[in-house]
PDB file of C-alpha atoms in Angstrom:
ATOM      1  CA  UNK A 112      -0.075  -0.095   0.211  1.00 40.00           C
ATOM      2  CA  UNK A 113       1.433   3.320  -0.767  1.00 45.00           C
ATOM      3  CA  UNK A 114       1.454   5.723   2.244  1.00 43.00           C
ATOM      4  CA  UNK A 115       1.452   8.748   0.320  1.00 45.00           C
ATOM      5  CA  UNK A 116      -1.925   7.751  -1.045  1.00 43.00           C
ATOM      6  CA  UNK A 117      -3.002   6.418   2.320  1.00 41.00           C
ATOM      7  CA  UNK A 118      -1.823   9.353   4.337  1.00 43.00           C
ATOM      8  CA  UNK A 119      -3.677  11.973   2.052  1.00 40.00           C
ATOM      9  CA  UNK A 120      -7.501  11.061   2.535  1.00 38.00           C
ATOM     10  CA  UNK A 121      -6.651  10.079   6.273  1.00 38.00           C
ATOM     11  CA  UNK A 122      -6.800  13.881   6.928  1.00 42.00           C
ATOM     12  CA  UNK A 123     -10.267  14.248   6.077  1.00 45.00           C
ATOM     13  CA  UNK A 124     -13.228  12.532   7.063  1.00 47.00           C
ATOM     14  CA  UNK A 125     -15.368  13.437   3.864  1.00 42.00           C
ATOM     15  CA  UNK A 126     -14.838  11.544   0.700  1.00 44.00           C
ATOM     16  CA  UNK A 127     -11.772  12.114  -1.059  1.00 78.00           C
ATOM     17  CA  UNK A 128     -12.542  10.975  -4.464  1.00 92.00           C
ATOM     18  CA  UNK A 129     -15.563  11.789  -6.696  1.00 93.00           C
ATOM     19  CA  UNK A 130     -15.894   8.959  -9.211  1.00 93.00           C
ATOM     20  CA  UNK A 131     -18.485   9.660 -12.031  1.00 92.00           C
ATOM     21  CA  UNK A 132     -18.841   6.383 -14.239  1.00 91.00           C
ATOM     22  CA  UNK A 133     -22.475   5.454 -15.194  1.00 89.00           C
ATOM     23  CA  UNK A 134     -21.113   2.026 -16.725  1.00 83.00           C
ATOM     24  CA  UNK A 135     -21.363   0.096 -13.796  1.00 76.00           C
ATOM     25  CA  UNK A 136     -18.450  -2.208 -14.443  1.00 86.00           C
ATOM     26  CA  UNK A 137     -16.134   1.156 -14.559  1.00 89.00           C
ATOM     27  CA  UNK A 138     -17.515   2.587 -11.184  1.00 88.00           C
ATOM     28  CA  UNK A 139     -17.225  -0.773  -9.674  1.00 89.00           C
ATOM     29  CA  UNK A 140     -13.325  -1.184 -10.912  1.00 90.00           C
ATOM     30  CA  UNK A 141     -12.406   2.433  -9.852  1.00 91.00           C
ATOM     31  CA  UNK A 142     -14.087   2.190  -6.505  1.00 89.00           C
ATOM     32  CA  UNK A 143     -12.097  -1.372  -5.965  1.00 90.00           C
ATOM     33  CA  UNK A 144      -8.943   0.426  -7.139  1.00 90.00           C
ATOM     34  CA  UNK A 145      -9.262   3.451  -5.037  1.00 89.00           C
ATOM     35  CA  UNK A 146     -10.271   1.214  -2.024  1.00 88.00           C
ATOM     36  CA  UNK A 147      -7.232  -1.081  -2.424  1.00 86.00           C
ATOM     37  CA  UNK A 148      -5.013   1.980  -1.728  1.00 84.00           C
ATOM     38  CA  UNK A 149      -6.588   3.066   1.433  1.00 85.00           C
ATOM     39  CA  UNK A 150      -8.707   5.707  -0.453  1.00 87.00           C
ATOM     40  CA  UNK A 151     -12.668   6.829   0.443  1.00 88.00           C
ATOM     41  CA  UNK A 152     -14.699   7.633  -2.885  1.00 89.00           C
ATOM     42  CA  UNK A 153     -18.186   8.407  -3.760  1.00 90.00           C
ATOM     43  CA  UNK A 154     -19.640   6.880  -6.476  1.00 90.00           C
ATOM     44  CA  UNK A 155     -22.220   9.061  -8.648  1.00 89.00           C
ATOM     45  CA  UNK A 156     -24.965   7.717 -10.460  1.00 84.00           C
ATOM     46  CA  UNK A 157     -25.874  10.725 -12.527  1.00 89.00           C
ATOM     47  CA  UNK A 158     -24.609  14.428 -13.466  1.00 90.00           C
ATOM     48  CA  UNK A 159     -26.703  15.831 -10.559  1.00 89.00           C
ATOM     49  CA  UNK A 160     -24.743  14.011  -8.152  1.00 90.00           C
ATOM     50  CA  UNK A 161     -21.321  14.383  -9.507  1.00 90.00           C
ATOM     51  CA  UNK A 162     -22.127  18.338  -9.553  1.00 90.00           C
ATOM     52  CA  UNK A 163     -23.456  18.213  -5.947  1.00 89.00           C
ATOM     53  CA  UNK A 164     -20.237  16.324  -4.989  1.00 89.00           C
ATOM     54  CA  UNK A 165     -17.752  18.751  -6.501  1.00 89.00           C
ATOM     55  CA  UNK A 166     -17.112  20.712  -3.511  1.00 86.00           C
ATOM     56  CA  UNK A 167     -14.145  22.128  -1.532  1.00 84.00           C
ATOM     57  CA  UNK A 168     -13.939  19.070   0.702  1.00 85.00           C
ATOM     58  CA  UNK A 169     -13.585  16.701  -2.221  1.00 88.00           C
ATOM     59  CA  UNK A 170      -9.774  15.931  -3.027  1.00 92.00           C
ATOM     60  CA  UNK A 171     -10.174  15.082  -6.744  1.00 92.00           C
ATOM     61  CA  UNK A 172     -12.722  13.397  -9.255  1.00 93.00           C
ATOM     62  CA  UNK A 173     -12.580  10.824 -11.792  1.00 93.00           C
ATOM     63  CA  UNK A 174     -14.975  10.966 -14.501  1.00 91.00           C
ATOM     64  CA  UNK A 175     -15.086   8.484 -17.646  1.00 89.00           C
ATOM     65  CA  UNK A 176     -16.306   9.652 -21.175  1.00 84.00           C
ATOM     66  CA  UNK A 177     -19.450   8.028 -20.687  1.00 86.00           C
ATOM     67  CA  UNK A 178     -19.898  10.677 -17.462  1.00 87.00           C
ATOM     68  CA  UNK A 179     -19.172  13.374 -19.737  1.00 83.00           C
ATOM     69  CA  UNK A 180     -21.487  12.865 -22.274  1.00 81.00           C
ATOM     70  CA  UNK A 181     -23.984  12.370 -19.572  1.00 83.00           C
ATOM     71  CA  UNK A 182     -23.437  15.806 -18.193  1.00 81.00           C
ATOM     72  CA  UNK A 183     -22.930  18.996 -20.083  1.00 80.00           C
ATOM     73  CA  UNK A 184     -19.789  21.301 -20.036  1.00 80.00           C
ATOM     74  CA  UNK A 185     -21.894  24.501 -18.818  1.00 83.00           C
ATOM     75  CA  UNK A 186     -23.034  22.647 -16.185  1.00 85.00           C
ATOM     76  CA  UNK A 187     -19.668  21.292 -14.917  1.00 85.00           C
ATOM     77  CA  UNK A 188     -18.252  24.623 -15.787  1.00 86.00           C
ATOM     78  CA  UNK A 189     -20.768  26.592 -13.638  1.00 87.00           C
ATOM     79  CA  UNK A 190     -20.065  24.221 -10.960  1.00 88.00           C
ATOM     80  CA  UNK A 191     -16.527  24.372 -10.964  1.00 87.00           C
ATOM     81  CA  UNK A 192     -16.573  27.980 -10.851  1.00 87.00           C
ATOM     82  CA  UNK A 193     -18.410  27.884  -7.418  1.00 88.00           C
ATOM     83  CA  UNK A 194     -15.164  27.156  -5.838  1.00 89.00           C
ATOM     84  CA  UNK A 195     -13.323  29.407  -3.587  1.00 90.00           C
ATOM     85  CA  UNK A 196     -10.601  31.243  -4.708  1.00 88.00           C
ATOM     86  CA  UNK A 197      -7.780  28.814  -3.279  1.00 91.00           C
ATOM     87  CA  UNK A 198      -9.566  25.805  -4.682  1.00 90.00           C
ATOM     88  CA  UNK A 199      -8.923  24.153  -8.218  1.00 91.00           C
ATOM     89  CA  UNK A 200     -10.164  20.571  -8.007  1.00 92.00           C
ATOM     90  CA  UNK A 201      -8.141  18.343  -9.877  1.00 93.00           C
ATOM     91  CA  UNK A 202     -10.269  16.380 -12.537  1.00 92.00           C
ATOM     92  CA  UNK A 203      -8.909  12.963 -14.023  1.00 92.00           C
ATOM     93  CA  UNK A 204     -10.723  12.232 -16.980  1.00 90.00           C
ATOM     94  CA  UNK A 205     -10.857   8.579 -18.850  1.00 89.00           C
ATOM     95  CA  UNK A 206     -11.396   8.778 -22.511  1.00 83.00           C
ATOM     96  CA  UNK A 207     -11.394   5.685 -24.961  1.00 73.00           C
ATOM     97  CA  UNK A 208      -8.463   5.433 -27.342  1.00 58.00           C
ATOM     98  CA  UNK A 209     -10.676   5.177 -30.411  1.00 54.00           C
ATOM     99  CA  UNK A 210      -9.723   8.481 -32.200  1.00 46.00           C
ATOM    100  CA  UNK A 211     -12.961   8.393 -33.989  1.00 43.00           C
ATOM    101  CA  UNK A 212     -15.253   8.554 -31.188  1.00 49.00           C
ATOM    102  CA  UNK A 213     -13.231  11.123 -29.593  1.00 50.00           C
ATOM    103  CA  UNK A 214     -14.555  14.741 -29.550  1.00 57.00           C
ATOM    104  CA  UNK A 215     -11.499  16.637 -29.425  1.00 60.00           C
ATOM    105  CA  UNK A 216     -13.129  19.785 -29.587  1.00 69.00           C
ATOM    106  CA  UNK A 217     -15.249  18.902 -26.011  1.00 68.00           C
ATOM    107  CA  UNK A 218     -11.866  17.798 -24.563  1.00 70.00           C
ATOM    108  CA  UNK A 219     -10.039  21.223 -25.600  1.00 74.00           C
ATOM    109  CA  UNK A 220     -13.001  23.298 -23.865  1.00 77.00           C
ATOM    110  CA  UNK A 221     -13.022  20.771 -21.009  1.00 75.00           C
ATOM    111  CA  UNK A 222      -9.445  21.717 -20.392  1.00 73.00           C
ATOM    112  CA  UNK A 223     -10.061  25.448 -20.506  1.00 79.00           C
ATOM    113  CA  UNK A 224     -12.723  25.168 -17.749  1.00 80.00           C
ATOM    114  CA  UNK A 225     -10.702  23.328 -14.897  1.00 79.00           C
ATOM    115  CA  UNK A 226      -7.813  21.390 -13.462  1.00 88.00           C
ATOM    116  CA  UNK A 227      -8.168  18.617 -15.946  1.00 88.00           C
ATOM    117  CA  UNK A 228      -6.049  15.755 -16.757  1.00 88.00           C
ATOM    118  CA  UNK A 229      -6.935  13.507 -19.871  1.00 86.00           C
ATOM    119  CA  UNK A 230      -5.954  10.039 -19.080  1.00 89.00           C
ATOM    120  CA  UNK A 231      -6.370   7.846 -22.536  1.00 85.00           C
ATOM    121  CA  UNK A 232      -8.071   4.258 -22.049  1.00 84.00           C
ATOM    122  CA  UNK A 233      -6.977   1.328 -21.575  1.00 85.00           C
ATOM    123  CA  UNK A 234      -4.624   2.528 -18.963  1.00 85.00           C
ATOM    124  CA  UNK A 235      -2.381   1.038 -16.655  1.00 88.00           C
ATOM    125  CA  UNK A 236      -3.073   0.574 -13.038  1.00 89.00           C
ATOM    126  CA  UNK A 237       0.070   2.328 -12.349  1.00 90.00           C
ATOM    127  CA  UNK A 238      -0.662   4.991 -14.458  1.00 91.00           C
ATOM    128  CA  UNK A 239      -3.916   5.522 -13.073  1.00 91.00           C
ATOM    129  CA  UNK A 240      -2.694   5.753  -9.514  1.00 90.00           C
ATOM    130  CA  UNK A 241      -0.004   8.084 -10.558  1.00 92.00           C
ATOM    131  CA  UNK A 242      -2.234  10.285 -11.929  1.00 92.00           C
ATOM    132  CA  UNK A 243      -4.481   9.946  -8.805  1.00 92.00           C
ATOM    133  CA  UNK A 244      -1.225  10.524  -6.416  1.00 90.00           C
ATOM    134  CA  UNK A 245      -0.380  13.872  -8.394  1.00 92.00           C
ATOM    135  CA  UNK A 246      -3.943  15.116  -8.409  1.00 92.00           C
ATOM    136  CA  UNK A 247      -4.039  14.569  -4.299  1.00 91.00           C
ATOM    137  CA  UNK A 248      -0.473  16.065  -4.013  1.00 91.00           C
ATOM    138  CA  UNK A 249      -1.763  18.962  -5.690  1.00 92.00           C
ATOM    139  CA  UNK A 250      -4.968  19.081  -3.865  1.00 93.00           C
ATOM    140  CA  UNK A 251      -3.073  19.005  -0.686  1.00 92.00           C
ATOM    141  CA  UNK A 252      -1.015  21.840  -1.407  1.00 93.00           C
ATOM    142  CA  UNK A 253      -4.547  23.514  -2.140  1.00 92.00           C
ATOM    143  CA  UNK A 254      -5.732  22.769   1.551  1.00 92.00           C
ATOM    144  CA  UNK A 255      -2.377  23.828   2.873  1.00 92.00           C
ATOM    145  CA  UNK A 256      -2.795  27.406   1.093  1.00 92.00           C
ATOM    146  CA  UNK A 257      -6.189  27.384   2.334  1.00 92.00           C
ATOM    147  CA  UNK A 258      -4.850  26.756   5.886  1.00 92.00           C
ATOM    148  CA  UNK A 259      -2.424  29.506   5.562  1.00 93.00           C
ATOM    149  CA  UNK A 260      -4.824  31.914   3.952  1.00 91.00           C
ATOM    150  CA  UNK A 261      -7.407  31.386   7.016  1.00 90.00           C
ATOM    151  CA  UNK A 262      -4.276  31.880   9.403  1.00 93.00           C
ATOM    152  CA  UNK A 263      -3.462  35.072   7.646  1.00 92.00           C
ATOM    153  CA  UNK A 264      -7.007  36.437   7.785  1.00 90.00           C
ATOM    154  CA  UNK A 265      -7.257  35.559  11.574  1.00 92.00           C
ATOM    155  CA  UNK A 266      -3.776  36.985  12.216  1.00 93.00           C
ATOM    156  CA  UNK A 267      -4.998  40.099  10.068  1.00 92.00           C
ATOM    157  CA  UNK A 268      -8.001  40.236  12.236  1.00 91.00           C
ATOM    158  CA  UNK A 269      -6.110  40.378  15.380  1.00 92.00           C
ATOM    159  CA  UNK A 270      -3.447  42.858  14.004  1.00 92.00           C
ATOM    160  CA  UNK A 271      -6.612  44.984  13.193  1.00 91.00           C
ATOM    161  CA  UNK A 272      -8.288  44.757  16.766  1.00 91.00           C
ATOM    162  CA  UNK A 273      -4.949  45.459  17.709  1.00 92.00           C
ATOM    163  CA  UNK A 274      -4.595  48.666  16.014  1.00 93.00           C
ATOM    164  CA  UNK A 275      -7.975  49.622  17.071  1.00 91.00           C
ATOM    165  CA  UNK A 276      -7.164  48.996  20.466  1.00 92.00           C
ATOM    166  CA  UNK A 277      -3.986  51.021  20.090  1.00 92.00           C
ATOM    167  CA  UNK A 278      -5.667  53.785  18.397  1.00 92.00           C
ATOM    168  CA  UNK A 279      -8.400  54.136  21.319  1.00 92.00           C
ATOM    169  CA  UNK A 280      -5.591  54.109  23.781  1.00 92.00           C
ATOM    170  CA  UNK A 281      -3.523  56.806  21.731  1.00 92.00           C
ATOM    171  CA  UNK A 282      -6.797  58.654  21.477  1.00 92.00           C
ATOM    172  CA  UNK A 283      -7.473  58.917  24.916  1.00 92.00           C
ATOM    173  CA  UNK A 284      -4.300  59.713  25.774  1.00 92.00           C
ATOM    174  CA  UNK A 285      -4.314  62.463  23.425  1.00 93.00           C
ATOM    175  CA  UNK A 286      -7.476  63.887  24.806  1.00 91.00           C
ATOM    176  CA  UNK A 287      -5.964  63.421  28.465  1.00 92.00           C
ATOM    177  CA  UNK A 288      -2.864  65.396  27.010  1.00 92.00           C
ATOM    178  CA  UNK A 289      -4.949  67.909  25.841  1.00 92.00           C
ATOM    179  CA  UNK A 290      -7.105  68.421  29.147  1.00 92.00           C
ATOM    180  CA  UNK A 291      -3.757  68.508  30.797  1.00 92.00           C
ATOM    181  CA  UNK A 292      -2.697  71.080  28.459  1.00 92.00           C
ATOM    182  CA  UNK A 293      -5.430  73.197  28.958  1.00 92.00           C
ATOM    183  CA  UNK A 294      -5.481  72.655  32.543  1.00 91.00           C
ATOM    184  CA  UNK A 295      -1.962  74.084  32.657  1.00 91.00           C
ATOM    185  CA  UNK A 296      -2.856  76.838  30.117  1.00 92.00           C
ATOM    186  CA  UNK A 297      -5.639  77.793  32.853  1.00 91.00           C
ATOM    187  CA  UNK A 298      -3.355  77.778  35.171  1.00 89.00           C
ATOM    188  CA  UNK A 299      -0.915  79.882  33.807  1.00 89.00           C
ATOM    189  CA  UNK A 300      -3.469  82.696  32.645  1.00 90.00           C
ATOM    190  CA  UNK A 301      -4.937  82.396  36.083  1.00 87.00           C
ATOM    191  CA  UNK A 302      -1.234  82.893  37.857  1.00 86.00           C
ATOM    192  CA  UNK A 303      -0.345  85.761  35.540  1.00 87.00           C
ATOM    193  CA  UNK A 304      -4.187  87.264  36.358  1.00 84.00           C
ATOM    194  CA  UNK A 305      -3.027  86.594  40.147  1.00 81.00           C
ATOM    195  CA  UNK A 306       0.166  88.582  39.811  1.00 85.00           C
ATOM    196  CA  UNK A 307      -1.401  91.266  37.976  1.00 84.00           C
ATOM    197  CA  UNK A 308      -4.199  91.474  40.693  1.00 82.00           C
ATOM    198  CA  UNK A 309      -1.791  91.440  43.667  1.00 80.00           C
ATOM    199  CA  UNK A 310       0.203  94.352  41.838  1.00 80.00           C
ATOM    200  CA  UNK A 311      -2.920  96.567  41.483  1.00 81.00           C
ATOM    201  CA  UNK A 312      -3.785  95.504  45.108  1.00 77.00           C
ATOM    202  CA  UNK A 313      -0.430  96.771  46.111  1.00 79.00           C
ATOM    203  CA  UNK A 314      -0.450  99.909  44.455  1.00 78.00           C
ATOM    204  CA  UNK A 315      -3.717 100.497  45.592  1.00 80.00           C
ATOM    205  CA  UNK A 316      -3.287  99.578  49.347  1.00 79.00           C
ATOM    206  CA  UNK A 317      -0.359 102.027  49.097  1.00 81.00           C
ATOM    207  CA  UNK A 318      -2.573 104.677  48.036  1.00 81.00           C
ATOM    208  CA  UNK A 319      -5.057 103.902  50.942  1.00 77.00           C
ATOM    209  CA  UNK A 320      -2.367 104.205  53.232  1.00 82.00           C
ATOM    210  CA  UNK A 321      -1.584 107.624  52.072  1.00 80.00           C
ATOM    211  CA  UNK A 322      -5.496 108.623  52.136  1.00 82.00           C
ATOM    212  CA  UNK A 323      -5.773 106.802  55.470  1.00 80.00           C
ATOM    213  CA  UNK A 324      -2.790 108.704  57.002  1.00 81.00           C
ATOM    214  CA  UNK A 325      -4.145 111.930  55.445  1.00 81.00           C
ATOM    215  CA  UNK A 326      -7.387 111.646  57.505  1.00 76.00           C
ATOM    216  CA  UNK A 327      -5.821 110.933  60.916  1.00 81.00           C
ATOM    217  CA  UNK A 328      -3.735 113.975  60.277  1.00 77.00           C
ATOM    218  CA  UNK A 329      -6.337 116.246  59.362  1.00 77.00           C
ATOM    219  CA  UNK A 330      -8.460 114.979  62.215  1.00 77.00           C
ATOM    220  CA  UNK A 331      -5.554 115.934  64.786  1.00 78.00           C
ATOM    221  CA  UNK A 332      -5.306 119.323  63.244  1.00 78.00           C
ATOM    222  CA  UNK A 333      -9.095 119.730  63.525  1.00 75.00           C
ATOM    223  CA  UNK A 334      -9.832 118.204  66.973  1.00 73.00           C
ATOM    224  CA  UNK A 335     -10.014 121.356  68.441  1.00 68.00           C
ATOM    225  CA  UNK A 336     -12.441 122.857  66.210  1.00 71.00           C
ATOM    226  CA  UNK A 337     -15.760 121.421  66.321  1.00 72.00           C
ATOM    227  CA  UNK A 338     -16.899 121.481  62.683  1.00 75.00           C
ATOM    228  CA  UNK A 339     -19.852 119.239  61.814  1.00 80.00           C
ATOM    229  CA  UNK A 340     -19.183 119.557  57.775  1.00 78.00           C
ATOM    230  CA  UNK A 341     -15.445 118.374  58.506  1.00 75.00           C
ATOM    231  CA  UNK A 342     -16.247 115.844  60.849  1.00 77.00           C
ATOM    232  CA  UNK A 343     -18.728 114.281  57.947  1.00 79.00           C
ATOM    233  CA  UNK A 344     -15.951 114.648  55.340  1.00 78.00           C
ATOM    234  CA  UNK A 345     -13.658 112.862  57.522  1.00 77.00           C
ATOM    235  CA  UNK A 346     -15.549 110.078  58.530  1.00 79.00           C
ATOM    236  CA  UNK A 347     -16.859 109.484  54.870  1.00 82.00           C
ATOM    237  CA  UNK A 348     -12.762 109.355  53.914  1.00 82.00           C
ATOM    238  CA  UNK A 349     -12.604 106.649  56.896  1.00 81.00           C
ATOM    239  CA  UNK A 350     -15.324 104.836  55.628  1.00 83.00           C
ATOM    240  CA  UNK A 351     -14.039 104.701  51.959  1.00 81.00           C
ATOM    241  CA  UNK A 352     -10.816 103.749  53.444  1.00 80.00           C
ATOM    242  CA  UNK A 353     -12.088 100.848  54.930  1.00 80.00           C
ATOM    243  CA  UNK A 354     -13.906  99.934  51.813  1.00 80.00           C
ATOM    244  CA  UNK A 355     -10.827 100.063  49.921  1.00 77.00           C
ATOM    245  CA  UNK A 356      -9.177  98.044  52.155  1.00 78.00           C
ATOM    246  CA  UNK A 357     -11.408  95.138  52.176  1.00 79.00           C
ATOM    247  CA  UNK A 358     -11.607  95.474  48.458  1.00 77.00           C
ATOM    248  CA  UNK A 359      -7.338  95.111  48.175  1.00 77.00           C
ATOM    249  CA  UNK A 360      -7.940  92.050  50.837  1.00 76.00           C
ATOM    250  CA  UNK A 361     -10.292  90.383  48.421  1.00 73.00           C
ATOM    251  CA  UNK A 362      -8.241  90.936  45.391  1.00 67.00           C
TER     252      UNK A 362
END
């Protein structure tokens, strides 16, 4: 038993090889050959079953010339075009050796719609198995590419989430920095205003001291004279000085 053929389908639980051979003898022979090599197979009895089996889980397909006669190239082309971008399902076709019965134009069109390998009958068991082995190797590489693709998509998604998270953190940091800068600017503005106000209050307090001192001096001068008008004026000066002193303290 060939280990390369045996290991390939063991990776998957779905049927590995799709066989479309309307002739009962062909289908049974192909299935027996594949089973001897440890390969699972799915034998299709009509074109609809064949189309339905050609999905991304299949490893390869074998179709006899009678099977090609039973299905349309348009239907096969439509089915194969539904494959994912990574998939190029290998298709082995068994054609008769009698050139008079072979539609060369049909095979040319068949080759243009998919990954087709034409095997002329009668063929040896070794040639058929070699073709199957090559198809499975190709398919294994496609599955590996699919897995790598999915891993890259997952990593890309994780990277995108990380970038979004980092971007959100940077936005929060920038916002916090702007708030700190605004608070610092406000503090500097208030500090400047406080210095200005303190200077004004200091100068104003000096003026009040002159006024208060003058009021006291005037009371000493006019203390021997009793003049109500002078007394009221000096009282007004004292009250105004007191209000001014309170204002400077508030500043």
